[in-house]
Amino acid sequence: MICLFFDTSLETLKVTLTKDYNIIYDKEINSKNDHSSYLVPFINEAFKKNNIDFKDVDKIIVGIGPGSFTGTRISITVAKTYASSLNIPVIGISSLEQMIYDVNGYDYYVPIIEEKNNNIYYSIYDKNKIRIQDDTYSNNDVLFSKLSEFNGKVAIISNSNKIYEGYDCFNKSINVCEIIKNIYNNNEEKNPHLLKPNYIKKIEVEEKL
Amino acid sequence: MKDVYILAIETSCDETSVSIVKNGNEEINTVVLSQIDIHKKFGGVVPEIASRSHVENITIVIEECLNNSNMKVEDMDAIAVTYGPGLAGALIVGVEAAKTLAMIYNKPLIAVHHIAGHIYANRLEKKLKFPLICLVVSGGHTEIIYMKEDYSFQKLGGTLDDSVGESYDKIARVIGVPYPGGPIIDKYSYMGKHTYNLPVPLDDDSFNFSFSGIKSAVINLVHNEKQRGNEINVYDLSKSFEDVVVDILVKKTMKAVKKYEVKELLVAGGVSANRFLRETLKEECDKQNVELIVPELKYCTDNAAMIAAAAYNMYLDNRFSDLDLKIKPTDKIN
C-alpha cells in the first residue's frame, strides 16, 4: 500500500511517501513563502528515487488548512489535479488534526496554530482522539476559559514554542504513519473536484457585505 | 512534421481557462469559466475571491476541456501555463496544476508570459507578418511593443500609472456604471457628444501613456457638477473621455508604426474589444496602407487558447521550464 502525504498550509512544507506504513521518502523544510518552488519537485523526487510510478499510489492524503490561504491552495491544487487525472482516492486532513498523532496518554488533545494578536486556530480531541470541537478561529482567551472547565490532563500541541502555563505543551510534530493508520479507513474519500481548503476565516470584503 | 498539441492553463486574473491548441494556430477546444458575476458585487476583482474560485474550479475546467476535445493528457506534447504577470494567488493555482500534469505525465512544461499570450491570440486567426507593432490594451496593461520576428518583444513604451482598462473601469464607477464598466462607457460614447473639456493625457514624443490625470479630471468634474446641483450627461461624458483616450492611443501607436516602418499592426488585450478604438485604428491603418489585425471578440479577454498559441513557439525552441517554476506577478515582457 502506497500513500503520498503532503502539506503546505503552514511555514513548513512536508512531503512523505510511505509503503505499508514505512516511510520511504520524507522531506520537511521551512520554505514559508516559497512552497510552490519545492512541493512538486519533492513529490517528483519521492517517486523517482523509489522507482514508483505516479499511478501506483493507493491514496493521497493532503493538508487542507487552516493556515496560509495561498500555502494551502498550493497543496490542494496539486492533490486534486493529481487525484482527478489518475483517479486516485484523496483524503483531506486538517492541519490541526495532523498535530495530535505524535502525542499520547492525555485526556484531551488541543492543537493550536498561532496567528496575530493572540488569535489562534484550534480544535479539541478527546482521549480516544475523537474530535469534540471543530476547527475554530478565535482569541486564545476563549479557548483557555473553556479549558479551565475541563477535568483531566490536557496536552497543548502548537506550531510555536510558546508555553501555556499550567498545561503540558508540545511543539508540533507530524507523524505521518500514525496519521495514515488513523484516517486511512475512517475518513471518507472525497470527489477530488470538490476538495477545497478549509479557510475558516472569512475575508474582509465578505464580512463587510 | 508531426502535429503538436499543447494544453494550456490560464488563471492570472478572474477567468479559469484551459485550452488545447494544435500547431499553435488551430484551436481544438477552450473552456473559460468567468468569475465576473462573483466580482460584480464588489465593484472589481477581489484577489482572494479570485484565488478561491480558481482552486475550486481548476480540475473541472481541465477535465471539461479534455472531454470536449475527446483527448487525454497523454496525447499532449506539452503543458503550458501563464506564470505572470497577474494576481499572485490566482497565478499559483494554474502553475501548480500545470506542474502536476507535467510531472505525472512526464510532459515538458512551458511558462508563458500573459502578454505574449494576448499577442499570439492573433495567430489563432491569421499568420503574423514581421516586423510588426503591437498595441496591448487591457485592464492590467497598456503597452506598445515592437516585434522584429517571432517571439522577440521590444517594449517601446507603456503606461506610467493606470492601464487604459483600469481608467475606463474607474470612470465607470464614478458615473455609476456597474463593473466592468469599460464596455458600457464605449457603448454610451456612441450615444453622446464631445461636450466636456478634459485634459489630453501625456502628449509627448515618447511611447508612454499616463491616464491618472484624466481620471482625476473626471472625478473632479463629476464632484463639482454635483456640488453645483448640475446633472452629468453620462453619454456626453463617456464620449468626451473616450475621444481623448482613444486619440492618444492611436496617435502614439501610429507613430510607432511609422518609425519602425512596419506593415502590420496588432491589437491585443481586453480593451481591443473597444469599438471606437478598433474603428479609429482601422481608419488610420487604411490611410497608411498598414494591415490591422484585431482578435475576434472571444480572444480579446483572458483565455488559455492564446497561451497555448504562444507556447507553440517556445515548444519549437525547446524553451521548457523545470518543476520548480515560480510565478512572477509583475514580470515584464522584455
Coordinates of C-alpha atoms in Angstrom, one line a residue:
Chain A
M1 CA 0.0 0.0 0.0
I2 CA 1.5 3.3 -1.1
C3 CA 0.5 6.6 0.4
L4 CA 1.5 10.1 -0.5
F5 CA 1.2 12.8 2.2
F6 CA 1.9 16.5 1.8
D7 CA 1.1 19.7 3.4
T8 CA 2.0 23.4 2.7
S9 CA -0.5 25.2 4.9
L10 CA 1.9 26.4 7.5
E11 CA 5.6 27.6 7.4
T12 CA 6.9 24.1 6.9
L13 CA 6.5 22.1 3.8
K14 CA 6.3 18.3 4.3
V15 CA 6.2 15.6 1.7
T16 CA 6.2 12.0 2.8
L17 CA 5.8 8.8 0.8
T18 CA 5.0 5.6 2.7
K19 CA 4.9 2.0 1.7
D20 CA 3.0 -0.3 4.0
Y21 CA 3.3 2.2 6.9
N22 CA 7.0 2.6 6.4
I23 CA 8.4 5.9 5.4
I24 CA 10.4 5.6 2.1
Y25 CA 10.7 9.3 1.5
D26 CA 10.4 12.2 3.9
K27 CA 11.2 15.9 3.3
E28 CA 10.4 18.7 5.7
I29 CA 11.7 22.2 5.1
N30 CA 10.9 25.7 6.2
S31 CA 10.0 27.3 2.9
K32 CA 7.4 29.7 4.2
N33 CA 6.7 31.9 1.2
D34 CA 8.1 29.7 -1.5
H35 CA 6.3 26.3 -1.1
S36 CA 5.5 26.5 -4.8
S37 CA 9.1 26.1 -5.8
Y38 CA 9.6 22.9 -3.7
L39 CA 6.4 20.9 -3.5
V40 CA 6.1 19.4 -7.0
P41 CA 9.9 18.9 -7.2
F42 CA 9.9 17.0 -3.9
I43 CA 7.0 14.8 -4.9
N44 CA 8.7 14.1 -8.1
E45 CA 11.9 13.2 -6.3
A46 CA 10.0 10.9 -3.9
F47 CA 8.7 8.8 -6.8
K48 CA 11.8 8.9 -8.9
K49 CA 14.1 7.9 -6.0
N50 CA 11.9 4.9 -5.1
N51 CA 11.2 4.0 -8.7
I52 CA 7.5 4.1 -8.1
D53 CA 5.0 5.1 -10.8
F54 CA 2.7 8.0 -10.1
K55 CA -0.3 6.0 -10.9
D56 CA 0.6 3.3 -8.3
V57 CA -0.4 5.4 -5.3
D58 CA -3.3 4.0 -3.3
K59 CA -4.2 7.1 -1.5
I60 CA -3.2 10.8 -1.4
I61 CA -3.5 12.5 2.0
V62 CA -3.3 16.3 1.9
G63 CA -3.4 19.1 4.4
I64 CA -6.4 21.3 3.8
G65 CA -5.6 24.1 6.4
P66 CA -6.4 26.1 8.3
G67 CA -3.2 28.2 7.8
S68 CA -1.9 30.3 5.0
F69 CA -4.6 30.7 2.3
T70 CA -2.1 30.7 -0.6
G71 CA 0.0 27.9 1.0
T72 CA -3.0 25.7 1.4
R73 CA -4.1 26.3 -2.1
I74 CA -0.7 25.1 -3.4
S75 CA -1.2 21.6 -1.9
I76 CA -4.9 21.4 -2.6
T77 CA -4.3 22.2 -6.3
V78 CA -1.6 19.6 -6.6
A79 CA -3.6 17.0 -4.8
K80 CA -6.8 17.5 -6.7
T81 CA -5.1 17.7 -10.1
Y82 CA -3.1 14.6 -9.4
A83 CA -6.1 12.7 -7.9
S84 CA -8.6 13.6 -10.6
S85 CA -6.4 12.9 -13.5
L86 CA -5.2 9.5 -12.4
N87 CA -8.3 8.5 -10.4
I88 CA -6.5 8.2 -7.1
P89 CA -8.5 8.5 -3.9
V90 CA -7.8 11.6 -1.9
I91 CA -8.4 12.4 1.7
G92 CA -8.0 16.0 3.1
I93 CA -6.8 16.3 6.7
S94 CA -6.9 19.5 8.9
S95 CA -3.5 21.0 9.7
L96 CA -4.7 20.9 13.3
E97 CA -5.6 17.2 13.3
Q98 CA -2.2 16.3 11.8
M99 CA -0.6 17.5 15.1
I100 CA -2.3 15.2 17.5
Y101 CA -1.0 11.9 16.4
D102 CA 2.5 12.1 17.8
V103 CA 1.4 12.7 21.4
N104 CA -0.2 10.1 23.6
G105 CA -1.5 9.5 27.1
Y106 CA -3.8 12.5 27.7
D107 CA -7.5 13.0 28.3
Y108 CA -7.7 15.9 25.9
Y109 CA -5.5 17.0 22.9
V110 CA -5.7 20.6 21.8
P111 CA -3.8 21.5 18.6
I112 CA -3.2 25.2 18.2
I113 CA -1.9 27.3 15.3
E114 CA -0.8 30.8 16.4
E115 CA -2.0 33.8 14.4
K116 CA -1.5 37.5 15.0
N117 CA -2.8 39.4 18.1
N118 CA -3.2 36.3 20.3
N119 CA -5.7 34.9 17.8
I120 CA -5.5 31.1 17.2
Y121 CA -6.9 28.3 15.2
Y122 CA -7.6 25.4 17.4
S123 CA -9.7 22.3 17.9
I124 CA -10.2 19.8 20.7
Y125 CA -9.9 16.0 20.7
D126 CA -10.8 13.6 23.5
K127 CA -8.7 10.7 24.9
N128 CA -9.7 8.5 22.0
K129 CA -8.6 11.2 19.6
I130 CA -12.2 11.8 18.6
R131 CA -12.8 15.4 17.7
I132 CA -15.1 17.1 20.2
Q133 CA -14.7 20.7 18.8
D134 CA -14.3 21.5 15.2
D135 CA -11.5 23.7 13.8
T136 CA -12.2 27.2 15.2
Y137 CA -10.7 30.6 14.8
S138 CA -10.8 32.9 17.9
N139 CA -8.8 34.8 20.5
N140 CA -6.9 32.4 22.8
D141 CA -8.8 33.7 25.9
V142 CA -11.9 31.9 24.5
L143 CA -10.1 28.6 24.4
F144 CA -8.4 28.9 27.8
S145 CA -11.6 29.8 29.6
K146 CA -13.1 26.7 28.1
L147 CA -10.2 24.5 29.1
S148 CA -10.3 25.7 32.7
E149 CA -13.6 23.8 33.0
F150 CA -12.1 20.5 31.7
N151 CA -11.3 17.7 34.1
G152 CA -8.3 15.6 33.1
K153 CA -4.9 16.0 31.6
V154 CA -4.7 18.4 28.6
A155 CA -2.0 18.3 26.0
I156 CA -1.5 21.5 24.0
I157 CA 0.3 21.0 20.7
S158 CA 1.2 24.1 18.8
N159 CA 3.1 25.3 15.8
S160 CA 5.2 27.6 18.0
N161 CA 7.3 27.0 21.1
K162 CA 5.0 29.2 23.2
I163 CA 4.4 27.8 26.7
Y164 CA 1.0 28.0 28.2
E165 CA 1.3 28.0 32.0
G166 CA -0.4 25.0 33.7
Y167 CA -0.5 22.8 30.6
D168 CA 1.7 20.3 29.0
C169 CA 2.9 21.9 25.8
F170 CA 4.3 20.2 22.8
N171 CA 5.8 21.6 19.6
K172 CA 4.0 20.1 16.6
S173 CA 5.5 17.0 15.1
I174 CA 3.8 15.3 12.2
N175 CA 3.7 11.5 12.5
V176 CA 2.6 10.5 9.0
C177 CA 2.4 6.8 9.7
E178 CA 0.1 7.4 12.7
I179 CA -2.0 9.8 10.6
I180 CA -2.4 7.1 7.9
K181 CA -3.3 4.4 10.4
N182 CA -5.9 6.7 12.0
I183 CA -7.6 8.1 8.9
Y184 CA -6.9 5.7 6.1
N185 CA -10.2 3.8 6.5
N186 CA -12.1 6.2 8.8
N187 CA -12.3 9.2 6.6
E188 CA -14.5 9.3 3.6
E189 CA -12.8 9.9 0.3
K190 CA -13.9 12.9 -1.5
N191 CA -14.5 13.6 -5.1
P192 CA -11.2 15.3 -5.9
H193 CA -13.0 18.1 -7.8
L194 CA -14.8 19.0 -4.5
L195 CA -11.6 19.2 -2.5
K196 CA -11.0 22.7 -1.2
P197 CA -9.1 24.5 1.5
N198 CA -10.6 24.8 5.0
Y199 CA -10.1 28.6 5.3
I200 CA -12.3 29.0 8.4
K201 CA -11.6 32.8 8.4
K202 CA -13.7 34.9 6.2
I203 CA -12.1 37.5 4.0
E204 CA -12.6 41.2 4.8
V205 CA -14.8 42.1 1.8
E206 CA -17.2 39.3 2.6
E207 CA -17.5 40.4 6.2
K208 CA -18.5 43.8 5.0
L209 CA -21.3 42.6 2.8
Chain B
M1 CA 6.3 17.4 -39.4
K2 CA 4.3 15.8 -36.7
D3 CA 1.4 17.7 -35.2
V4 CA 2.0 19.5 -31.9
Y5 CA -0.8 19.5 -29.3
I6 CA -0.4 21.9 -26.3
L7 CA -2.7 22.0 -23.3
A8 CA -2.6 25.4 -21.7
I9 CA -3.9 26.8 -18.4
E10 CA -4.6 30.5 -17.7
T11 CA -5.6 31.7 -14.2
S12 CA -3.9 35.1 -14.0
C13 CA -6.9 37.1 -13.0
D14 CA -10.6 36.3 -12.9
E15 CA -11.0 33.7 -15.6
T16 CA -10.2 30.0 -15.1
S17 CA -9.4 28.8 -18.6
V18 CA -8.0 25.6 -20.2
S19 CA -7.4 25.1 -23.9
I20 CA -5.9 22.6 -26.3
V21 CA -4.4 24.1 -29.5
K22 CA -2.9 22.2 -32.4
N23 CA 0.3 23.6 -34.0
G24 CA -0.1 27.0 -32.4
N25 CA -2.9 28.1 -34.6
E26 CA -5.7 25.6 -34.6
E27 CA -8.0 25.7 -31.5
I28 CA -9.3 22.3 -30.6
N29 CA -11.3 23.4 -27.6
T30 CA -11.2 26.2 -25.0
V31 CA -13.2 26.3 -21.7
V32 CA -13.4 29.7 -20.0
L33 CA -15.0 29.9 -16.6
S34 CA -15.5 33.6 -15.9
Q35 CA -15.9 34.9 -12.4
I36 CA -17.3 38.2 -13.5
D37 CA -20.6 37.7 -11.7
I38 CA -18.9 36.9 -8.4
H39 CA -16.7 40.1 -8.5
K40 CA -19.5 42.3 -9.7
K41 CA -21.0 42.8 -6.3
F42 CA -17.6 44.1 -5.1
G43 CA -17.2 46.5 -7.9
G44 CA -13.9 44.9 -9.1
V45 CA -11.8 41.8 -8.9
V46 CA -11.1 40.8 -5.3
P47 CA -7.8 38.8 -5.5
E48 CA -8.6 36.4 -2.6
I49 CA -12.0 35.6 -4.0
A50 CA -10.5 35.0 -7.5
S51 CA -7.9 32.6 -6.0
R52 CA -10.6 30.7 -4.1
S53 CA -12.7 30.3 -7.2
H54 CA -9.7 29.1 -9.3
V55 CA -8.8 26.4 -6.8
E56 CA -12.4 25.2 -6.7
N57 CA -12.8 25.0 -10.4
I58 CA -9.4 24.3 -12.0
T59 CA -9.7 20.5 -12.2
I60 CA -13.3 20.7 -13.5
V61 CA -12.2 23.0 -16.3
I62 CA -9.2 20.8 -17.2
E63 CA -11.5 17.7 -17.4
E64 CA -14.1 19.5 -19.4
C65 CA -11.6 20.8 -22.0
L66 CA -10.2 17.2 -22.4
N67 CA -13.7 15.8 -22.7
N68 CA -14.8 18.3 -25.2
S69 CA -11.6 17.7 -27.2
N70 CA -12.0 13.9 -26.9
M71 CA -8.4 13.8 -25.9
K72 CA -6.2 12.7 -23.0
V73 CA -3.3 14.4 -21.3
E74 CA -1.2 11.6 -22.7
D75 CA -1.9 12.9 -26.2
M76 CA -0.4 16.3 -25.4
D77 CA 3.1 17.3 -26.4
A78 CA 3.5 19.9 -23.7
I79 CA 1.7 21.6 -20.8
A80 CA 1.7 25.4 -20.9
V81 CA 0.8 27.9 -18.2
T82 CA 0.7 31.6 -17.6
Y83 CA 3.4 32.3 -15.0
G84 CA 2.8 36.1 -14.9
P85 CA 2.1 38.9 -14.8
G86 CA -1.1 38.7 -12.8
L87 CA -2.5 38.2 -9.3
A88 CA -0.1 36.0 -7.3
G89 CA -2.7 33.9 -5.5
A90 CA -4.5 33.3 -8.8
L91 CA -1.4 32.6 -10.9
I92 CA -0.2 30.0 -8.4
V93 CA -3.3 27.8 -8.9
G94 CA -2.7 27.5 -12.6
V95 CA 1.0 27.0 -12.2
E96 CA 0.6 24.2 -9.6
A97 CA -1.9 22.4 -11.7
A98 CA 0.3 22.6 -14.8
K99 CA 3.4 21.4 -12.9
T100 CA 1.4 18.5 -11.5
L101 CA 0.2 17.4 -15.0
A102 CA 3.7 17.8 -16.4
M103 CA 5.1 15.7 -13.6
I104 CA 2.6 12.8 -13.6
Y105 CA 2.5 12.5 -17.4
N106 CA 6.2 13.4 -17.9
K107 CA 5.5 16.2 -20.4
P108 CA 7.5 19.4 -21.0
L109 CA 6.3 22.4 -19.0
I110 CA 6.2 25.8 -20.8
A111 CA 5.9 29.0 -18.9
V112 CA 4.2 31.7 -20.9
H113 CA 4.1 35.4 -20.4
H114 CA 0.5 36.7 -20.2
I115 CA 1.1 39.5 -22.7
A116 CA 2.8 37.1 -25.2
G117 CA -0.4 35.2 -24.9
H118 CA -2.5 38.2 -25.8
I119 CA -0.3 39.0 -28.8
Y120 CA -0.3 35.4 -30.1
A121 CA -4.1 35.3 -29.8
N122 CA -4.0 37.0 -33.2
R123 CA -2.2 34.0 -34.7
L124 CA -5.3 31.8 -34.0
E125 CA -6.8 33.7 -36.9
K126 CA -4.0 34.8 -39.1
K127 CA -0.4 34.2 -39.8
L128 CA 1.7 37.1 -38.3
K129 CA 3.9 39.1 -40.7
F130 CA 7.0 40.5 -39.2
P131 CA 8.2 43.1 -38.3
L132 CA 5.1 44.4 -36.6
I133 CA 3.9 46.7 -33.9
C134 CA 1.5 45.5 -31.2
L135 CA -0.7 47.7 -29.1
V136 CA -1.5 45.8 -25.9
V137 CA -4.5 47.3 -24.1
S138 CA -6.3 45.6 -21.1
G139 CA -7.3 46.0 -17.5
G140 CA -3.7 45.5 -16.5
H141 CA -1.7 46.7 -19.4
T142 CA -1.1 49.5 -21.9
E143 CA 2.0 48.9 -23.9
I144 CA 3.4 49.4 -27.4
I145 CA 5.6 46.5 -28.4
Y146 CA 7.8 46.1 -31.5
M147 CA 8.3 42.6 -32.7
K148 CA 11.1 42.1 -35.2
E149 CA 10.4 38.4 -35.5
D150 CA 8.6 35.6 -33.9
Y151 CA 8.8 35.7 -30.1
S152 CA 11.0 38.8 -29.9
F153 CA 9.4 41.6 -27.9
Q154 CA 10.8 45.1 -27.6
K155 CA 8.7 47.3 -25.4
L156 CA 8.7 50.8 -26.9
G157 CA 6.6 52.3 -24.1
G158 CA 3.8 51.8 -21.7
T159 CA 1.6 53.4 -19.1
L160 CA 3.3 55.2 -16.3
D161 CA 0.3 54.8 -14.0
D162 CA -3.1 53.3 -14.6
S163 CA -3.8 51.0 -17.5
V164 CA -6.3 52.1 -20.0
G165 CA -8.8 49.4 -18.9
E166 CA -8.4 50.5 -15.3
S167 CA -9.1 54.1 -16.2
Y168 CA -12.3 53.1 -18.1
D169 CA -13.5 51.0 -15.1
K170 CA -12.7 53.8 -12.6
I171 CA -14.5 56.4 -14.7
A172 CA -17.4 54.0 -14.9
R173 CA -17.6 53.7 -11.2
V174 CA -17.5 57.5 -10.7
I175 CA -20.5 57.9 -13.1
G176 CA -22.4 55.0 -11.6
V177 CA -22.0 52.4 -14.3
P178 CA -21.6 48.8 -12.9
Y179 CA -18.4 46.8 -13.2
P180 CA -16.9 46.0 -15.6
G181 CA -17.7 49.5 -16.9
G182 CA -15.3 49.8 -19.9
P183 CA -17.6 48.2 -22.5
I184 CA -20.6 50.3 -21.3
I185 CA -18.6 53.6 -21.5
D186 CA -17.7 52.6 -25.0
K187 CA -21.4 52.0 -25.8
Y188 CA -22.5 55.2 -24.1
S189 CA -20.0 57.2 -26.1
Y190 CA -21.8 56.4 -29.3
M191 CA -24.9 58.0 -27.8
G192 CA -23.3 61.2 -26.7
K193 CA -21.4 64.3 -27.9
H194 CA -17.9 65.5 -27.0
T195 CA -19.0 68.4 -24.8
Y196 CA -16.8 68.1 -21.7
N197 CA -13.3 69.6 -21.8
L198 CA -10.9 67.0 -20.5
P199 CA -7.1 67.2 -20.4
V200 CA -5.1 65.3 -23.1
P201 CA -3.1 62.5 -21.4
L202 CA 0.7 62.7 -21.8
D203 CA 1.0 64.0 -25.3
D204 CA 4.8 63.9 -25.8
D205 CA 7.4 62.4 -28.0
S206 CA 7.6 59.1 -26.0
F207 CA 5.6 56.0 -26.5
N208 CA 4.5 56.2 -22.9
F209 CA 1.0 56.8 -21.5
S210 CA -0.5 58.3 -18.4
F211 CA -4.1 58.0 -17.5
S212 CA -4.2 59.1 -13.9
G213 CA -4.6 62.8 -14.8
I214 CA -7.7 62.3 -16.9
K215 CA -9.2 60.0 -14.3
S216 CA -8.7 62.8 -11.6
A217 CA -10.1 65.3 -14.0
V218 CA -13.3 63.3 -14.5
I219 CA -13.6 62.7 -10.8
N220 CA -13.3 66.4 -10.0
L221 CA -15.7 67.3 -12.8
V222 CA -18.4 65.0 -11.6
H223 CA -17.8 66.2 -8.0
N224 CA -18.0 69.9 -8.9
E225 CA -21.1 69.4 -11.1
K226 CA -22.8 67.6 -8.3
Q227 CA -22.0 70.4 -5.8
R228 CA -23.5 72.9 -8.2
G229 CA -26.6 70.7 -8.4
N230 CA -26.0 70.0 -12.1
E231 CA -26.7 66.6 -13.6
I232 CA -23.9 64.9 -15.5
N233 CA -24.8 63.7 -19.0
V234 CA -23.2 60.3 -18.8
Y235 CA -23.3 59.8 -22.6
D236 CA -21.6 63.1 -23.3
L237 CA -19.0 62.4 -20.6
S238 CA -18.3 59.0 -22.0
K239 CA -17.9 60.4 -25.5
S240 CA -15.6 63.2 -24.2
F241 CA -13.5 60.7 -22.2
E242 CA -13.3 58.1 -25.0
D243 CA -12.3 60.6 -27.6
V244 CA -9.4 61.9 -25.7
V245 CA -8.2 58.4 -24.6
V246 CA -8.5 56.7 -28.0
D247 CA -7.0 59.7 -29.7
I248 CA -3.7 59.5 -27.7
L249 CA -3.6 55.6 -28.0
V250 CA -4.0 55.8 -31.8
K251 CA -1.6 58.7 -32.2
K252 CA 1.3 57.1 -30.4
T253 CA 0.6 53.7 -31.9
M254 CA 0.6 55.1 -35.4
K255 CA 3.8 57.0 -34.6
A256 CA 5.5 53.7 -33.8
V257 CA 4.1 52.1 -36.9
K258 CA 5.7 54.9 -39.0
K259 CA 9.0 55.0 -37.1
Y260 CA 9.6 51.2 -37.3
E261 CA 8.3 51.0 -40.9
V262 CA 6.1 48.0 -40.2
K263 CA 3.3 46.9 -42.5
E264 CA 1.2 45.2 -39.8
L265 CA -0.4 46.4 -36.6
L266 CA -1.7 44.0 -34.0
V267 CA -4.1 44.9 -31.2
A268 CA -4.2 42.7 -28.1
G269 CA -5.9 42.5 -24.7
G270 CA -9.4 43.1 -23.3
V271 CA -9.7 46.7 -24.5
S272 CA -9.1 45.6 -28.1
A273 CA -12.8 44.9 -27.9
N274 CA -13.5 48.6 -27.7
R275 CA -15.4 49.6 -30.8
F276 CA -14.2 53.2 -31.1
L277 CA -10.6 52.1 -30.8
R278 CA -11.0 49.5 -33.5
E279 CA -12.7 51.9 -35.8
T280 CA -10.2 54.7 -35.4
L281 CA -7.2 52.4 -35.8
K282 CA -8.8 50.9 -38.9
E283 CA -9.2 54.3 -40.4
E284 CA -5.6 55.3 -39.7
C285 CA -4.2 52.0 -40.9
D286 CA -6.2 52.2 -44.2
K287 CA -4.8 55.7 -44.8
Q288 CA -1.3 54.4 -44.3
N289 CA -1.7 51.1 -46.1
V290 CA -1.0 49.1 -43.0
E291 CA -2.7 45.9 -42.2
L292 CA -4.7 46.0 -38.9
I293 CA -5.2 42.7 -37.1
V294 CA -7.6 42.7 -34.2
P295 CA -8.6 39.5 -32.4
E296 CA -12.0 38.1 -32.5
L297 CA -14.0 39.2 -29.5
K298 CA -13.7 35.8 -27.8
Y299 CA -9.9 36.1 -27.9
C300 CA -9.8 39.7 -26.5
T301 CA -10.4 38.7 -22.9
D302 CA -8.2 36.3 -20.9
N303 CA -8.3 32.7 -22.3
A304 CA -6.0 29.8 -22.4
A305 CA -6.1 29.4 -26.2
M306 CA -3.8 32.4 -26.6
I307 CA -1.4 30.9 -24.0
A308 CA -1.2 27.6 -26.0
A309 CA -0.7 29.6 -29.2
A310 CA 2.2 31.5 -27.7
A311 CA 3.6 28.3 -26.1
Y312 CA 4.0 26.7 -29.6
N313 CA 7.0 28.9 -30.5
M314 CA 8.6 28.1 -27.2
Y315 CA 8.0 24.4 -27.8
L316 CA 9.7 24.6 -31.2
D317 CA 12.7 26.3 -29.5
N318 CA 12.8 23.8 -26.6
R319 CA 12.3 26.5 -24.1
F320 CA 11.0 24.4 -21.2
S321 CA 10.7 25.1 -17.5
D322 CA 11.6 22.9 -14.6
L323 CA 9.1 21.8 -12.0
D324 CA 10.4 24.5 -9.6
L325 CA 8.9 27.2 -11.8
K326 CA 8.0 30.3 -9.9
I327 CA 5.1 32.7 -10.6
K328 CA 6.2 36.2 -11.5
P329 CA 3.2 38.5 -10.7
T330 CA 5.0 41.6 -12.0
D331 CA 7.2 40.2 -14.8
K332 CA 7.9 42.5 -17.7
I333 CA 7.8 41.1 -21.3
N334 CA 11.4 42.3 -22.1

